[in-house]
Short mmCIF file of C-alpha atoms in Angstrom, two decimals:
data_model
loop_
_atom_site.label_atom_id
_atom_site.label_comp_id
_atom_site.label_asym_id
_atom_site.label_seq_id
_atom_site.Cartn_x
_atom_site.Cartn_y
_atom_site.Cartn_z
CA MET A 1 13.93 -73.87 -52.70
CA LYS A 2 12.33 -72.69 -55.88
CA LYS A 3 10.30 -75.87 -55.92
CA ILE A 4 9.04 -75.30 -52.43
CA LEU A 5 8.10 -71.74 -53.23
CA THR A 6 6.13 -72.80 -56.28
CA LEU A 7 4.42 -75.45 -54.25
CA LEU A 8 3.52 -73.02 -51.51
CA LEU A 9 2.38 -70.46 -54.00
CA SER A 10 0.17 -72.85 -55.90
CA ALA A 11 -1.21 -74.21 -52.65
CA GLY A 12 -2.00 -70.65 -51.65
CA LEU A 13 -3.72 -70.03 -54.94
CA VAL A 14 -5.85 -73.11 -54.56
CA ALA A 15 -6.79 -72.08 -51.05
CA THR A 16 -7.87 -68.59 -52.12
CA ALA A 17 -9.71 -70.01 -55.10
CA THR A 18 -11.82 -72.31 -52.93
CA GLN A 19 -12.36 -69.66 -50.30
CA ALA A 20 -13.47 -66.92 -52.66
CA VAL A 21 -17.13 -66.75 -51.73
CA SER A 22 -19.77 -65.67 -54.18
CA SER A 23 -22.34 -63.13 -53.06
CA PRO A 24 -25.84 -64.29 -52.14
CA LYS A 25 -27.13 -62.59 -55.26
CA GLU A 26 -24.73 -64.50 -57.50
CA ASP A 27 -25.60 -67.73 -55.70
CA LEU A 28 -29.28 -67.15 -56.29
CA GLU A 29 -28.84 -66.39 -59.98
CA LYS A 30 -26.85 -69.56 -60.58
CA PHE A 31 -29.17 -71.69 -58.49
CA ARG A 32 -32.26 -70.56 -60.34
CA MET A 33 -30.67 -70.67 -63.77
CA TYR A 34 -29.61 -74.25 -63.21
CA TYR A 35 -33.19 -75.41 -62.61
CA GLU A 36 -34.66 -73.27 -65.35
CA GLN A 37 -32.27 -74.80 -67.83
CA ARG A 38 -32.82 -78.30 -66.56
CA PHE A 39 -36.63 -78.03 -66.54
CA PRO A 40 -37.31 -75.52 -69.30
CA GLY A 41 -41.11 -75.89 -69.44
CA ILE A 42 -41.76 -75.16 -65.79
CA GLN A 43 -42.96 -71.74 -64.64
CA LEU A 44 -41.02 -70.22 -61.75
CA ASP A 45 -43.87 -70.43 -59.23
CA ASP A 46 -44.59 -74.02 -60.20
CA PHE A 47 -41.30 -75.13 -58.64
CA GLY A 48 -43.09 -74.49 -55.36
CA ASN A 49 -45.21 -77.55 -56.08
CA GLY A 50 -42.28 -79.87 -55.55
CA PRO A 51 -42.50 -83.28 -57.19
CA TYR A 52 -45.93 -82.43 -58.66
CA ALA A 53 -44.30 -79.91 -60.96
CA LEU A 54 -42.12 -82.65 -62.43
CA ASP A 55 -44.46 -85.56 -63.12
CA ALA A 56 -47.78 -85.36 -64.97
CA SER A 57 -49.52 -88.35 -63.38
CA LYS A 58 -48.46 -87.39 -59.86
CA ARG A 59 -49.76 -83.94 -60.59
CA LEU A 60 -53.20 -85.27 -61.49
CA GLN A 61 -53.44 -87.23 -58.24
CA TRP A 62 -52.34 -84.21 -56.31
CA GLU A 63 -54.76 -81.87 -58.03
CA SER A 64 -57.67 -84.12 -57.15
CA MET A 65 -56.39 -84.23 -53.56
CA GLU A 66 -56.35 -80.43 -53.53
CA GLU A 67 -60.12 -80.39 -54.18
CA PHE A 68 -60.64 -81.32 -50.53
CA PRO A 69 -57.25 -80.72 -49.06
CA PRO A 70 -56.52 -82.57 -45.81
CA TYR A 71 -54.78 -79.49 -44.39
CA GLU A 72 -57.96 -77.42 -44.41
CA ASP A 73 -59.02 -78.34 -40.87
CA TYR A 74 -55.62 -77.33 -39.63
CA ILE A 75 -55.87 -73.89 -41.21
CA ASP A 76 -59.09 -73.48 -39.21
CA LYS A 77 -57.40 -74.67 -36.06
CA GLY A 78 -54.60 -72.20 -36.72
CA SER A 79 -57.09 -69.41 -37.19
CA GLU A 80 -58.61 -70.26 -33.82
CA ILE A 81 -55.19 -70.21 -32.19
CA TRP A 82 -54.58 -66.78 -33.72
CA GLU A 83 -57.89 -65.44 -32.41
CA THR A 84 -57.85 -66.96 -28.93
CA PRO A 85 -56.68 -64.48 -26.30
CA PHE A 86 -53.90 -65.37 -23.87
CA LYS A 87 -54.58 -65.44 -20.14
CA ASN A 88 -53.39 -61.84 -19.94
CA GLY A 89 -56.01 -60.79 -22.50
CA LYS A 90 -53.54 -60.14 -25.32
CA SER A 91 -53.18 -62.37 -28.36
CA PHE A 92 -50.73 -63.18 -31.13
CA ALA A 93 -51.70 -59.92 -32.82
CA SER A 94 -49.92 -58.09 -29.99
CA CYS A 95 -46.64 -59.62 -31.24
CA PHE A 96 -47.22 -59.91 -34.98
CA GLY A 97 -49.57 -57.05 -35.80
CA LYS A 98 -53.28 -57.16 -36.49
CA ASP A 99 -53.13 -58.39 -40.08
CA PRO A 100 -52.36 -62.12 -40.22
CA SER A 101 -51.63 -61.91 -43.97
CA LYS A 102 -48.57 -59.78 -43.34
CA VAL A 103 -46.70 -62.17 -41.05
CA ARG A 104 -45.36 -65.10 -43.02
CA VAL A 105 -43.49 -63.07 -45.65
CA LYS A 106 -41.25 -61.51 -42.97
CA TYR A 107 -39.61 -64.83 -42.15
CA PRO A 108 -36.91 -65.95 -41.88
CA HIS A 109 -34.99 -62.75 -41.24
CA TRP A 110 -31.74 -61.57 -39.76
CA ASP A 111 -32.08 -59.98 -36.34
CA LYS A 112 -29.28 -57.51 -35.82
CA ALA A 113 -29.82 -57.11 -32.08
CA SER A 114 -29.44 -60.80 -31.27
CA SER A 115 -27.13 -61.52 -34.23
CA GLN A 116 -29.11 -64.50 -35.39
CA VAL A 117 -31.62 -65.77 -37.88
CA VAL A 118 -35.16 -65.52 -36.56
CA THR A 119 -37.84 -67.87 -37.83
CA LEU A 120 -41.62 -67.74 -37.67
CA GLU A 121 -41.68 -70.65 -35.24
CA GLY A 122 -39.09 -68.96 -33.07
CA ASP A 123 -41.19 -65.80 -32.85
CA ILE A 124 -44.41 -67.76 -32.19
CA ASN A 125 -42.87 -69.34 -29.13
CA LYS A 126 -41.21 -66.10 -28.08
CA CYS A 127 -44.61 -64.41 -28.18
CA LEU A 128 -46.10 -67.14 -26.00
CA LYS A 129 -43.29 -66.95 -23.45
CA ASP A 130 -43.32 -63.15 -23.35
CA ASN A 131 -46.99 -63.36 -22.49
CA GLY A 132 -46.58 -65.94 -19.77
CA GLU A 133 -47.93 -68.80 -21.90
CA LYS A 134 -46.44 -72.24 -22.35
CA PRO A 135 -44.54 -72.49 -25.66
CA PHE A 136 -45.68 -74.97 -28.33
CA GLY A 137 -43.67 -78.01 -29.44
CA TRP A 138 -41.36 -77.11 -32.31
CA LYS A 139 -42.14 -79.56 -35.11
CA LYS A 140 -45.84 -80.37 -35.22
CA GLY A 141 -49.16 -79.69 -33.60
CA LYS A 142 -50.21 -76.15 -32.74
CA ILE A 143 -47.09 -74.47 -34.08
CA ALA A 144 -47.74 -76.03 -37.48
CA HIS A 145 -51.46 -75.21 -37.33
CA LEU A 146 -50.77 -71.55 -36.68
CA GLY A 147 -48.08 -71.64 -39.38
CA ALA A 148 -50.60 -73.17 -41.80
CA PHE A 149 -53.08 -70.37 -41.11
CA LEU A 150 -50.46 -67.62 -41.50
CA GLY A 151 -49.14 -69.27 -44.66
CA TYR A 152 -52.62 -69.56 -46.12
CA GLU A 153 -53.34 -65.91 -45.40
CA ALA A 154 -50.10 -64.98 -47.19
CA ARG A 155 -50.68 -67.11 -50.30
CA GLY A 156 -49.57 -65.43 -53.48
CA GLN A 157 -47.09 -63.05 -51.84
CA LYS A 158 -43.51 -63.40 -53.01
CA ILE A 159 -40.79 -64.89 -50.82
CA ASN A 160 -38.44 -62.02 -50.07
CA VAL A 161 -35.63 -62.94 -47.71
CA VAL A 162 -33.09 -60.15 -47.20
CA ILE A 163 -29.47 -60.99 -46.49
CA PRO A 164 -28.13 -57.75 -45.05
CA ASP A 165 -24.61 -56.67 -45.89
CA ASP A 166 -23.46 -57.41 -42.36
CA PRO A 167 -20.54 -59.79 -41.79
CA LYS A 168 -22.43 -61.78 -39.18
CA ALA A 169 -25.51 -62.16 -41.36
CA LEU A 170 -23.31 -63.25 -44.25
CA GLU A 171 -21.61 -65.73 -41.98
CA ALA A 172 -24.97 -67.25 -41.06
CA TYR A 173 -25.93 -67.38 -44.73
CA GLU A 174 -22.62 -69.04 -45.60
CA GLU A 175 -23.11 -71.61 -42.87
CA GLY A 176 -26.54 -72.46 -44.23
CA LYS A 177 -25.16 -72.67 -47.75
CA HIS A 178 -22.34 -74.92 -46.62
CA PHE A 179 -24.86 -77.16 -44.88
CA TYR A 180 -26.74 -77.59 -48.14
CA TYR A 181 -23.69 -78.63 -50.12
CA ALA A 182 -21.73 -80.66 -47.56
CA LYS A 183 -22.01 -84.42 -47.68
CA ARG A 184 -22.95 -85.98 -44.38
CA GLY A 185 -24.00 -89.18 -42.69
CA GLN A 186 -23.09 -92.76 -43.34
CA LEU A 187 -24.50 -92.50 -46.87
CA ASN A 188 -22.23 -89.54 -47.58
CA LEU A 189 -24.87 -87.43 -49.31
CA ALA A 190 -25.52 -83.69 -49.33
CA CYS A 191 -28.89 -82.00 -49.73
CA ALA A 192 -27.51 -80.90 -53.08
CA ASP A 193 -26.81 -84.46 -54.19
CA CYS A 194 -30.48 -85.37 -54.07
CA HIS A 195 -32.22 -82.05 -54.69
CA ILE A 196 -29.81 -80.49 -57.19
CA GLN A 197 -28.30 -83.48 -58.97
CA TYR A 198 -31.33 -85.80 -59.01
CA PRO A 199 -34.65 -83.94 -58.94
CA GLY A 200 -37.21 -85.82 -61.01
CA HIS A 201 -35.58 -89.17 -60.16
CA ARG A 202 -36.97 -91.60 -57.65
CA VAL A 203 -35.52 -92.52 -54.29
CA ARG A 204 -37.32 -95.40 -52.56
CA GLY A 205 -40.41 -94.75 -54.62
CA GLN A 206 -40.44 -91.01 -53.92
CA LEU A 207 -39.96 -88.46 -56.65
CA LEU A 208 -37.21 -86.01 -55.69
CA SER A 209 -38.18 -82.34 -55.74
CA THR A 210 -36.00 -79.44 -56.80
CA GLY A 211 -34.20 -77.35 -54.20
CA LEU A 212 -35.81 -74.34 -55.84
CA GLY A 213 -39.24 -73.73 -54.32
CA GLN A 214 -38.73 -76.17 -51.48
CA THR A 215 -39.78 -73.86 -48.66
CA THR A 216 -42.73 -71.97 -50.16
CA HIS A 217 -45.43 -74.38 -48.98
CA PHE A 218 -44.38 -75.04 -45.38
CA PRO A 219 -45.78 -76.08 -43.03
CA VAL A 220 -46.88 -79.10 -44.97
CA PHE A 221 -49.44 -81.87 -44.52
CA ARG A 222 -47.72 -85.16 -45.26
CA ALA A 223 -49.68 -88.34 -45.75
CA LYS A 224 -46.77 -90.25 -44.22
CA TRP A 225 -46.81 -88.16 -41.05
CA SER A 226 -50.57 -88.44 -40.90
CA LYS A 227 -50.41 -92.23 -41.01
CA ALA A 228 -47.86 -92.28 -38.22
CA ALA A 229 -49.87 -89.98 -35.93
CA ALA A 230 -52.49 -91.34 -33.53
CA ASN A 231 -54.74 -88.36 -34.29
CA SER A 232 -53.79 -88.50 -38.01
CA ASP A 233 -52.51 -84.91 -37.87
CA GLY A 234 -50.01 -84.83 -40.73
CA MET A 235 -48.87 -81.24 -40.32
CA GLY A 236 -45.19 -80.53 -39.82
CA THR A 237 -42.72 -77.66 -40.00
CA LEU A 238 -39.76 -77.15 -42.30
CA HIS A 239 -37.34 -78.17 -39.59
CA ARG A 240 -39.22 -81.42 -39.09
CA ARG A 241 -38.57 -82.14 -42.74
CA TYR A 242 -34.90 -81.14 -42.42
CA GLY A 243 -34.57 -83.69 -39.64
CA GLY A 244 -36.14 -86.34 -41.86
CA CYS A 245 -33.75 -85.63 -44.72
CA ASN A 246 -30.74 -85.78 -42.37
CA LYS A 247 -31.91 -89.05 -40.86
CA GLN A 248 -32.35 -90.77 -44.16
CA VAL A 249 -28.69 -90.30 -45.02
CA ARG A 250 -27.93 -91.65 -41.52
CA ALA A 251 -26.64 -88.39 -40.14
CA ARG A 252 -27.70 -87.38 -36.67
CA PRO A 253 -30.44 -84.77 -37.17
CA PHE A 254 -30.07 -81.42 -35.46
CA LYS A 255 -32.71 -80.06 -33.13
CA ALA A 256 -35.55 -78.10 -34.69
CA GLN A 257 -34.66 -74.40 -34.40
CA SER A 258 -31.00 -75.17 -33.80
CA ARG A 259 -28.57 -72.60 -35.18
CA GLN A 260 -27.70 -75.05 -37.95
CA TYR A 261 -31.28 -75.43 -39.17
CA ARG A 262 -32.12 -71.74 -38.81
CA ASN A 263 -29.12 -70.82 -40.94
CA LEU A 264 -30.02 -73.52 -43.43
CA GLU A 265 -33.54 -72.08 -43.63
CA PHE A 266 -32.04 -68.61 -44.21
CA PHE A 267 -30.05 -69.80 -47.23
CA HIS A 268 -32.64 -72.27 -48.47
CA THR A 269 -35.53 -69.78 -48.40
CA TYR A 270 -33.42 -67.01 -49.93
CA MET A 271 -32.81 -69.34 -52.89
CA SER A 272 -36.58 -69.22 -53.53
CA ASN A 273 -36.88 -65.44 -53.44
CA GLY A 274 -39.45 -64.24 -55.94
CA LEU A 275 -41.56 -67.41 -55.78
CA ALA A 276 -45.11 -67.21 -54.47
CA ILE A 277 -45.95 -68.48 -51.01
CA ASN A 278 -48.34 -71.45 -51.41
CA ALA A 279 -48.58 -72.74 -47.88
CA PRO A 280 -49.77 -74.99 -46.51
CA GLY A 281 -48.96 -77.72 -48.99
CA TYR A 282 -49.91 -81.36 -49.33
CA ARG A 283 -47.23 -84.00 -49.90
CA GLU A 284 -47.03 -87.77 -49.83
CA MET B 1 10.41 -139.88 -33.08
CA LYS B 2 6.91 -140.71 -32.02
CA LYS B 3 7.67 -139.15 -28.70
CA LEU B 4 8.91 -136.02 -30.34
CA ILE B 5 5.80 -135.63 -32.39
CA THR B 6 3.64 -136.15 -29.36
CA ALA B 7 5.64 -133.56 -27.47
CA PHE B 8 5.32 -131.18 -30.37
CA GLY B 9 1.65 -131.80 -30.64
CA LEU B 10 1.27 -131.28 -26.95
CA ALA B 11 3.14 -128.02 -27.16
CA LEU B 12 0.87 -126.89 -29.99
CA LEU B 13 -2.12 -127.92 -28.03
CA ILE B 14 -1.00 -125.94 -25.04
CA THR B 15 -0.18 -122.77 -26.94
CA GLY B 16 -3.28 -123.18 -29.04
CA CYS B 17 -5.31 -123.58 -25.92
CA ASN B 18 -3.70 -120.59 -24.37
CA ALA B 19 -4.61 -118.41 -27.29
CA THR B 20 -8.27 -119.29 -27.14
CA THR B 21 -8.71 -119.29 -23.39
CA PRO B 22 -11.20 -116.49 -22.79
CA GLU B 23 -9.54 -113.55 -21.13
CA LYS B 24 -10.25 -113.04 -17.50
CA PRO B 25 -13.27 -110.78 -16.94
CA ALA B 26 -11.09 -108.25 -15.16
CA SER B 27 -8.88 -107.61 -18.14
CA MET B 28 -11.85 -107.48 -20.50
CA LYS B 29 -13.32 -104.89 -18.22
CA ALA B 30 -10.11 -102.88 -18.31
CA GLN B 31 -10.06 -103.09 -22.08
CA TYR B 32 -13.65 -101.97 -22.19
CA GLU B 33 -12.97 -98.99 -20.01
CA VAL B 34 -10.20 -97.76 -22.27
CA ALA B 35 -12.29 -98.40 -25.38
CA LEU B 36 -15.22 -96.53 -23.90
CA LYS B 37 -13.12 -93.46 -23.17
CA ASN B 38 -11.74 -93.54 -26.70
CA ALA B 39 -15.18 -93.92 -28.23
CA GLN B 40 -16.64 -91.08 -26.16
CA ALA B 41 -13.78 -88.77 -27.12
CA ALA B 42 -14.17 -89.65 -30.80
CA VAL B 43 -17.91 -89.01 -30.67
CA GLU B 44 -17.46 -85.63 -29.00
CA LYS B 45 -14.88 -84.70 -31.59
CA ALA B 46 -17.24 -85.58 -34.44
CA ALA B 47 -20.16 -83.77 -32.80
CA ALA B 48 -18.05 -80.63 -32.35
CA VAL B 49 -17.74 -80.30 -36.13
CA ASP B 50 -21.41 -81.27 -36.76
CA GLY B 51 -20.26 -84.58 -38.22
CA GLU B 52 -21.98 -87.09 -35.94
CA TRP B 53 -23.79 -89.96 -37.65
CA ARG B 54 -27.26 -91.16 -36.81
CA ASP B 55 -26.69 -94.47 -35.14
CA ILE B 56 -23.99 -93.67 -32.62
CA ARG B 57 -26.15 -92.39 -29.77
CA TRP B 58 -29.11 -90.38 -31.10
CA LYS B 59 -32.16 -91.16 -28.99
CA LYS B 60 -34.40 -92.30 -31.83
CA SER B 61 -31.86 -94.52 -33.54
CA LYS B 62 -32.60 -98.23 -33.32
CA LYS B 63 -28.93 -99.10 -33.03
CA ARG B 64 -27.39 -96.57 -30.65
CA TYR B 65 -24.00 -98.26 -30.60
CA LEU B 66 -22.55 -96.23 -27.74
CA PRO B 67 -25.38 -96.52 -25.19
CA SER B 68 -25.91 -100.15 -26.24
CA ALA B 69 -22.26 -100.88 -25.51
CA ILE B 70 -22.61 -99.42 -22.04
CA LYS B 71 -25.71 -101.52 -21.47
CA ALA B 72 -23.94 -104.67 -22.61
CA ALA B 73 -21.04 -103.97 -20.27
CA GLU B 74 -23.42 -103.41 -17.37
CA ALA B 75 -24.86 -106.83 -18.11
CA GLY B 76 -21.34 -108.27 -18.02
CA ASP B 77 -21.10 -108.94 -21.76
CA TYR B 78 -17.80 -107.20 -22.39
CA LYS B 79 -17.23 -108.98 -25.64
CA LYS B 80 -20.38 -107.51 -27.12
CA ALA B 81 -19.62 -104.13 -25.54
CA LEU B 82 -16.20 -104.02 -27.17
CA LYS B 83 -17.65 -104.92 -30.56
CA LEU B 84 -20.22 -102.13 -30.31
CA LEU B 85 -17.62 -99.63 -29.19
CA GLU B 86 -15.51 -100.55 -32.16
CA ILE B 87 -18.38 -99.63 -34.48
CA ALA B 88 -19.17 -96.43 -32.58
CA THR B 89 -15.53 -95.34 -32.72
CA PHE B 90 -15.20 -96.17 -36.38
CA GLN B 91 -18.34 -94.20 -37.23
CA ALA B 92 -17.32 -91.25 -35.09
CA GLU B 93 -13.90 -91.07 -36.70
CA ALA B 94 -15.39 -91.42 -40.17
CA GLY B 95 -17.93 -88.65 -39.43
CA TYR B 96 -15.17 -86.35 -38.24
CA LYS B 97 -13.05 -87.09 -41.29
CA GLN B 98 -16.03 -86.50 -43.56
CA ALA B 99 -16.75 -83.13 -41.98
CA MET B 100 -13.13 -82.13 -42.45
CA GLU B 101 -13.16 -83.20 -46.08
CA GLN B 102 -16.36 -81.24 -46.64
CA LYS B 103 -15.06 -78.07 -45.03
CA ASN B 104 -14.97 -76.17 -48.30
CA ALA B 105 -18.11 -77.67 -49.82
CA GLY B 106 -20.05 -75.11 -51.83
CA PRO B 107 -22.26 -74.67 -54.87
CA ARG B 108 -21.85 -77.27 -57.60
CA PHE B 109 -24.35 -77.94 -60.32
#
């Protein structure tokens, strides 16, 4: 009897120990400290440059690419999309406010009324629908062009995701956090395995970036996506990239803007609070 | 003695033959139908905990074990269909198990 009690008790202790959740603030402190200790020479904002912050020769290639960045045309296209009135005469400004530089920094955020994480892409398509327009595709094309423009306008502002002290918001945050650390797919790998354990190492010829700063430059122009596209448009959203990283561990990717990816974005972007927005970015 | 051996050999031959005679299409079909139900249930169970793997049925996978099995069965190749269902079921069960094991996954540095 005594034995059983001890067993039950210790099992209970273990259960509470693993369930004790740290606050978002504590999570962020530990997350950032880990990278700062691992890569002591790197300035906080520089983590937003992904692999180029970690490797000198890659950085040189990238810097020369940035002289005439391939995403420039898409910023212009995005600007046009922003300016072009809808059929009803209104425009995106009627949803987002007149100043395009003040949009990007508001996302993602918790929406109390609908009890869910709202993303920039989600609100872009909501604005279109509310105005009787056809929504854009979720992962590339116009949604990424407009995102590139709004990101460019917001360059230099600090990421500032707020996790309200609301049980439902915390639940969404926890789900996103769990997603980042849970192993999945046939290869049994978590986001954390590659982007926390192995940043700076190579996977199939690609240099792994740090989880810190991974969302600051989205949407991104990827050379790989450009090569695969008939019109060589290499722009893509954060959720497009999430899908790619799920696929490569042979897990079934979730839909762009699914609850899973929105909650992941909530956690993932919060982890980069305080870093400067540097969208759109260029990546291999 | 010789006779005995021949009889024995014959018996072996018969049983041996029996074992390798391909099963009648009808029973293969029945087997397939059970296996398909099992596979589908396993896949739904894995999907319900966000543990589904890429190659079971996702539209852009090159393998798509589950839909490929159905296709093979429609073409009458039950042997192939059963093999594919076996893989789909294994992967679905493994994905479910993985998700359960990862239930408490959290920050680790």
